[in-house]
Amino acid sequence: MYDVRIERWAHALVHYCLYVKPGETVAIFATPLAAPLIEAVYRELLQVGAYPLPMIDLGQLNEILLREGNDEQLKWISPLASTLAETIDARLYIGSQSNTKALSGIDPARAALRRETQRSLGRIQQEREQAGKFRWSLTLYPTDGYAQDAEMSLRDFEEFVFDVCFLNDPNPIARWQELSARQQRLVDWLVGHQRARILAEGTDLTLSIEKRVFINSDGKRNFPSGEFFTGPVEQSAEGVIQFDIPASHDGRTIEGVRLVFHEGKVVEASARQGQDYLQQMLEIDEGARYLGEFAFGNNPRVTRGTKNVLFDEKMGGTVHLALGNSYPETGGLNHSALHWDMVCDLRQQGEVRIDDVLFLKNGAIMV
């Protein structure tokens, strides 16, 4: 797929998302399906004077490991992966799976064991990021697998991705900067507030945001983005919430999730589809039943679900909560091998109150 928008995409990733400098080493993780974008990013990095390091995955290797590897192999950390985590300046991950259902037959306990092992690498990178020594970005290249999940043709899904990334605009970076400024106003407004309440059909949930920090996610880390998020106080969630945007997690479709919280913990959980898998995820570890994230979707171009959280959680007029691990930069303290975002649609009916102020109603920001 050649398109001038691929060049804009690569330019935005290198200059806006990762703001690469001469002499830096940038690892590119992708499958061969993303070749046009990999090549464009590679060229852009060379022009900057950086050192591109392509790490191309066949795509099926993770499935083979999870199916056929023993426990020691699942817990093994490649010395190459450790070295990269400790030394590279930036990492670009380009989601480019051919089959998003490849892991749907894998025992969730084995997948959880592998995720838990990889957390040590994540902690290294997180510490380096907080010290200003590491940057990362994540984007998604259109494939038949993602298009099928979204119930779209590949061509239509390509156009969707270009649109939500602002790549139809000759200057997408300027559009992301404008969105960043709009979101920063809301992030600034939220400073010092204490409590959020989400109200909708089947939903009445309160949680504390006291002394927690909202982060302006403006396309630098997730591309696309368009959200602002925090880590709620761990023992504060009280009430019930329904998530009506279907999702896919580890290749499994989950629909109609309903969670009941008491003192921050999930005490009841059900799903119209994927009930057994939901219960298995909640038992991964102690932190899996607590919230690690509360966020507002704010990308005006994302108007429909795709069963891909990179897009769906950014949908304007929605909120999302994540079970499991929280982001330390928000003040969140929850730890888990799980981080599972679920989207609650408030565009037609619903509201969020921050303390006593109506913040969002029927999908529109009110402050």
Short mmCIF file of C-alpha atoms in Angstrom, two decimals, residues 100-361:
data_model
loop_
_atom_site.label_atom_id
_atom_site.label_comp_id
_atom_site.label_asym_id
_atom_site.label_seq_id
_atom_site.Cartn_x
_atom_site.Cartn_y
_atom_site.Cartn_z
CA THR A 100 -6.21 -11.32 15.78
CA LYS A 101 -7.77 -14.59 16.99
CA ALA A 102 -4.48 -16.52 17.02
CA LEU A 103 -4.38 -16.69 20.83
CA SER A 104 -8.07 -17.45 21.36
CA GLY A 105 -7.34 -21.14 22.03
CA ILE A 106 -4.45 -20.51 24.43
CA ASP A 107 -4.88 -21.32 28.11
CA PRO A 108 -5.27 -17.89 29.77
CA ALA A 109 -3.00 -19.01 32.64
CA ARG A 110 -0.12 -19.55 30.20
CA ALA A 111 -0.67 -16.17 28.58
CA ALA A 112 -0.77 -14.58 32.05
CA LEU A 113 2.50 -16.27 33.00
CA ARG A 114 4.16 -14.84 29.91
CA ARG A 115 2.76 -11.35 30.59
CA GLU A 116 3.99 -11.47 34.18
CA THR A 117 7.48 -12.38 32.97
CA GLN A 118 7.54 -9.46 30.55
CA ARG A 119 6.64 -7.03 33.33
CA SER A 120 10.29 -6.87 34.43
CA LEU A 121 11.21 -5.44 31.02
CA GLY A 122 8.32 -3.02 31.30
CA ARG A 123 9.55 -1.81 34.68
CA ILE A 124 13.04 -1.14 33.27
CA GLN A 125 11.59 0.90 30.44
CA GLN A 126 9.18 2.70 32.74
CA GLU A 127 12.00 3.75 35.07
CA ARG A 128 14.10 4.93 32.12
CA GLU A 129 11.11 6.81 30.68
CA GLN A 130 10.53 8.62 33.99
CA ALA A 131 14.23 9.52 34.02
CA GLY A 132 13.94 10.98 30.51
CA LYS A 133 16.11 8.29 28.94
CA PHE A 134 13.53 6.35 26.94
CA ARG A 135 10.51 7.08 24.75
CA TRP A 136 7.97 4.82 23.09
CA SER A 137 5.06 4.98 20.69
CA LEU A 138 2.44 2.52 19.48
CA THR A 139 0.48 2.60 16.25
CA LEU A 140 -1.52 0.09 14.19
CA TYR A 141 -1.14 -0.76 10.52
CA PRO A 142 -4.33 -1.89 8.72
CA THR A 143 -4.50 -5.62 8.07
CA ASP A 144 -7.29 -7.99 7.06
CA GLY A 145 -7.42 -9.28 10.65
CA TYR A 146 -8.12 -5.86 12.15
CA ALA A 147 -10.55 -5.03 9.36
CA GLN A 148 -12.52 -8.23 9.98
CA ASP A 149 -12.76 -7.45 13.71
CA ALA A 150 -14.13 -4.02 12.81
CA GLU A 151 -16.56 -5.60 10.29
CA MET A 152 -15.12 -3.44 7.53
CA SER A 153 -13.40 -4.07 4.22
CA LEU A 154 -9.64 -3.60 4.28
CA ARG A 155 -9.96 -0.48 2.14
CA ASP A 156 -12.59 1.03 4.43
CA PHE A 157 -10.51 0.19 7.48
CA GLU A 158 -7.44 1.81 5.90
CA GLU A 159 -9.46 4.97 5.37
CA PHE A 160 -10.70 4.80 8.95
CA VAL A 161 -7.14 4.58 10.31
CA PHE A 162 -5.92 7.46 8.15
CA ASP A 163 -8.85 9.60 9.29
CA VAL A 164 -8.59 8.98 13.05
CA CYS A 165 -4.82 9.67 12.88
CA PHE A 166 -5.51 13.02 11.09
CA LEU A 167 -3.39 11.81 8.17
CA ASN A 168 -5.80 13.17 5.56
CA ASP A 169 -4.66 16.62 6.64
CA PRO A 170 -1.48 17.92 4.96
CA ASN A 171 -0.16 18.81 8.43
CA PRO A 172 -1.30 16.11 10.87
CA ILE A 173 1.13 17.29 13.57
CA ALA A 174 -0.67 20.63 13.72
CA ARG A 175 -4.00 18.86 14.23
CA TRP A 176 -2.53 16.80 17.09
CA GLN A 177 -1.14 19.94 18.68
CA GLU A 178 -4.59 21.53 18.53
CA LEU A 179 -6.17 18.49 20.19
CA SER A 180 -3.43 18.54 22.80
CA ALA A 181 -4.23 22.15 23.70
CA ARG A 182 -7.96 21.41 24.01
CA GLN A 183 -7.31 18.42 26.25
CA GLN A 184 -4.79 20.31 28.38
CA ARG A 185 -7.49 22.82 29.29
CA LEU A 186 -9.62 19.96 30.63
CA VAL A 187 -6.69 18.34 32.42
CA ASP A 188 -5.93 21.67 34.10
CA TRP A 189 -9.60 22.05 35.08
CA LEU A 190 -9.57 18.63 36.77
CA VAL A 191 -6.68 19.54 39.08
CA GLY A 192 -7.75 19.58 42.72
CA HIS A 193 -11.05 17.76 42.22
CA GLN A 194 -11.86 14.76 44.36
CA ARG A 195 -14.63 12.55 43.07
CA ALA A 196 -16.13 11.32 39.80
CA ARG A 197 -19.57 9.81 39.34
CA ILE A 198 -20.60 7.98 36.16
CA LEU A 199 -24.36 7.71 35.54
CA ALA A 200 -26.07 5.89 32.66
CA GLU A 201 -28.56 3.11 32.06
CA GLY A 202 -27.42 0.27 34.31
CA THR A 203 -24.50 2.36 35.60
CA ASP A 204 -23.99 4.31 38.79
CA LEU A 205 -20.34 4.28 39.82
CA THR A 206 -18.37 6.65 42.00
CA LEU A 207 -14.62 6.74 42.44
CA SER A 208 -12.05 9.03 44.00
CA ILE A 209 -9.53 11.03 41.94
CA GLU A 210 -8.25 12.94 44.96
CA LYS A 211 -4.56 13.87 44.59
CA ARG A 212 -4.33 11.87 41.37
CA VAL A 213 -2.89 13.31 38.14
CA PHE A 214 -4.68 13.32 34.78
CA ILE A 215 -2.39 12.73 31.79
CA ASN A 216 -2.98 14.41 28.43
CA SER A 217 -2.67 11.57 25.89
CA ASP A 218 -2.32 13.58 22.69
CA GLY A 219 -0.94 11.15 20.10
CA LYS A 220 2.66 10.94 21.26
CA ARG A 221 2.45 7.50 22.88
CA ASN A 222 -0.66 5.99 21.29
CA PHE A 223 -1.08 7.01 17.65
CA PRO A 224 -3.93 7.67 17.31
CA SER A 225 -4.85 8.93 20.73
CA GLY A 226 -7.24 11.54 22.07
CA GLU A 227 -7.91 10.80 25.73
CA PHE A 228 -7.01 12.04 29.20
CA PHE A 229 -6.60 9.50 31.97
CA THR A 230 -5.70 8.96 35.60
CA GLY A 231 -5.35 6.17 38.15
CA PRO A 232 -8.32 6.29 40.57
CA VAL A 233 -7.76 5.78 44.28
CA GLU A 234 -7.52 2.02 44.58
CA GLN A 235 -10.13 1.33 47.30
CA SER A 236 -12.59 4.01 46.17
CA ALA A 237 -14.74 2.50 43.38
CA GLU A 238 -18.29 1.92 44.60
CA GLY A 239 -21.32 0.89 42.57
CA VAL A 240 -22.02 -0.72 39.22
CA ILE A 241 -21.00 -0.06 35.61
CA GLN A 242 -21.92 -1.61 32.26
CA PHE A 243 -19.60 -1.62 29.26
CA ASP A 244 -21.51 -1.69 25.99
CA ILE A 245 -18.74 -1.42 23.38
CA PRO A 246 -17.74 -4.99 22.36
CA ALA A 247 -14.05 -5.68 22.84
CA SER A 248 -11.40 -8.24 21.97
CA HIS A 249 -8.77 -9.35 24.49
CA ASP A 250 -6.15 -11.98 23.66
CA GLY A 251 -8.21 -12.89 20.62
CA ARG A 252 -11.46 -13.43 22.56
CA THR A 253 -14.55 -11.33 21.97
CA ILE A 254 -16.12 -9.97 25.16
CA GLU A 255 -19.52 -8.26 25.15
CA GLY A 256 -21.94 -6.87 27.69
CA VAL A 257 -19.61 -6.70 30.69
CA ARG A 258 -21.19 -5.67 34.00
CA LEU A 259 -19.00 -5.06 37.05
CA VAL A 260 -20.02 -4.34 40.64
CA PHE A 261 -17.43 -2.68 42.89
CA HIS A 262 -17.24 -2.44 46.67
CA GLU A 263 -14.36 -0.65 48.39
CA GLY A 264 -12.55 -0.59 45.06
CA LYS A 265 -12.77 -4.32 44.35
CA VAL A 266 -14.83 -6.18 41.76
CA VAL A 267 -17.27 -8.28 43.81
CA GLU A 268 -19.60 -9.27 40.95
CA ALA A 269 -18.79 -9.72 37.26
CA SER A 270 -20.80 -10.93 34.30
CA ALA A 271 -20.70 -10.80 30.50
CA ARG A 272 -23.18 -11.75 27.78
CA GLN A 273 -20.26 -13.22 25.85
CA GLY A 274 -16.94 -14.30 27.35
CA GLN A 275 -18.12 -14.88 30.92
CA ASP A 276 -15.64 -17.69 31.65
CA TYR A 277 -12.72 -15.71 30.26
CA LEU A 278 -13.70 -12.63 32.29
CA GLN A 279 -13.66 -14.68 35.48
CA GLN A 280 -10.28 -16.18 34.61
CA MET A 281 -8.78 -12.72 34.09
CA LEU A 282 -10.10 -11.53 37.45
CA GLU A 283 -8.25 -14.38 39.14
CA ILE A 284 -4.83 -13.68 37.57
CA ASP A 285 -3.62 -11.88 40.69
CA GLU A 286 -4.87 -9.70 43.53
CA GLY A 287 -4.58 -6.48 41.54
CA ALA A 288 -6.77 -7.71 38.68
CA ARG A 289 -9.99 -6.93 40.59
CA TYR A 290 -9.00 -3.28 41.19
CA LEU A 291 -8.97 -0.34 38.80
CA GLY A 292 -5.75 0.94 37.30
CA GLU A 293 -7.20 3.62 35.03
CA PHE A 294 -10.14 5.99 34.59
CA ALA A 295 -10.24 8.00 31.35
CA PHE A 296 -12.25 10.13 28.97
CA GLY A 297 -12.21 9.35 25.22
CA ASN A 298 -11.88 12.55 23.20
CA ASN A 299 -10.96 11.80 19.57
CA PRO A 300 -13.76 13.31 17.44
CA ARG A 301 -12.91 11.10 14.44
CA VAL A 302 -13.48 7.79 16.28
CA THR A 303 -17.24 7.37 16.02
CA ARG A 304 -17.70 3.59 16.00
CA GLY A 305 -16.38 0.50 17.72
CA THR A 306 -13.74 -1.66 16.05
CA LYS A 307 -13.06 -4.29 18.75
CA ASN A 308 -9.60 -2.77 19.02
CA VAL A 309 -8.95 -0.80 22.18
CA LEU A 310 -6.34 1.44 20.55
CA PHE A 311 -9.24 3.10 18.73
CA ASP A 312 -12.31 2.33 20.83
CA GLU A 313 -11.05 3.84 24.10
CA LYS A 314 -10.38 7.12 22.24
CA MET A 315 -14.00 7.45 21.07
CA GLY A 316 -15.29 10.94 21.84
CA GLY A 317 -18.12 10.96 24.39
CA THR A 318 -17.09 7.77 26.16
CA VAL A 319 -15.26 6.86 29.33
CA HIS A 320 -13.16 3.79 29.93
CA LEU A 321 -11.88 1.97 32.96
CA ALA A 322 -9.01 -0.49 33.07
CA LEU A 323 -8.87 -3.43 35.41
CA GLY A 324 -5.41 -4.13 36.74
CA ASN A 325 -2.10 -2.33 36.46
CA SER A 326 -1.98 1.44 36.85
CA TYR A 327 0.40 4.07 35.51
CA PRO A 328 2.73 5.46 38.21
CA GLU A 329 2.78 8.93 36.62
CA THR A 330 -0.89 9.30 37.57
CA GLY A 331 -0.24 8.47 41.21
CA GLY A 332 -1.80 5.03 40.71
CA LEU A 333 -0.53 2.29 42.99
CA ASN A 334 -2.23 -0.85 41.70
CA HIS A 335 0.00 -3.64 40.38
CA SER A 336 -1.13 -6.51 38.18
CA ALA A 337 -0.13 -8.56 35.14
CA LEU A 338 -3.48 -7.43 33.71
CA HIS A 339 -4.36 -4.09 32.14
CA TRP A 340 -7.74 -4.46 30.43
CA ASP A 341 -9.54 -1.36 29.14
CA MET A 342 -13.33 -1.46 28.87
CA VAL A 343 -15.40 1.28 27.22
CA CYS A 344 -18.67 2.75 28.51
CA ASP A 345 -20.61 4.65 25.83
CA LEU A 346 -22.21 7.88 27.11
CA ARG A 347 -22.94 9.48 23.73
CA GLN A 348 -26.69 8.89 23.68
CA GLN A 349 -27.52 8.83 27.35
CA GLY A 350 -25.29 9.30 30.34
CA GLU A 351 -23.24 11.77 32.27
CA VAL A 352 -20.15 12.22 34.41
CA ARG A 353 -20.11 14.56 37.40
CA ILE A 354 -16.85 15.75 38.88
CA ASP A 355 -17.61 16.64 42.50
CA ASP A 356 -20.88 18.59 42.03
CA VAL A 357 -20.16 19.82 38.50
CA LEU A 358 -21.68 18.29 35.35
CA PHE A 359 -18.54 17.53 33.33
CA LEU A 360 -19.91 15.40 30.48
CA LYS A 361 -23.48 14.81 29.31
#
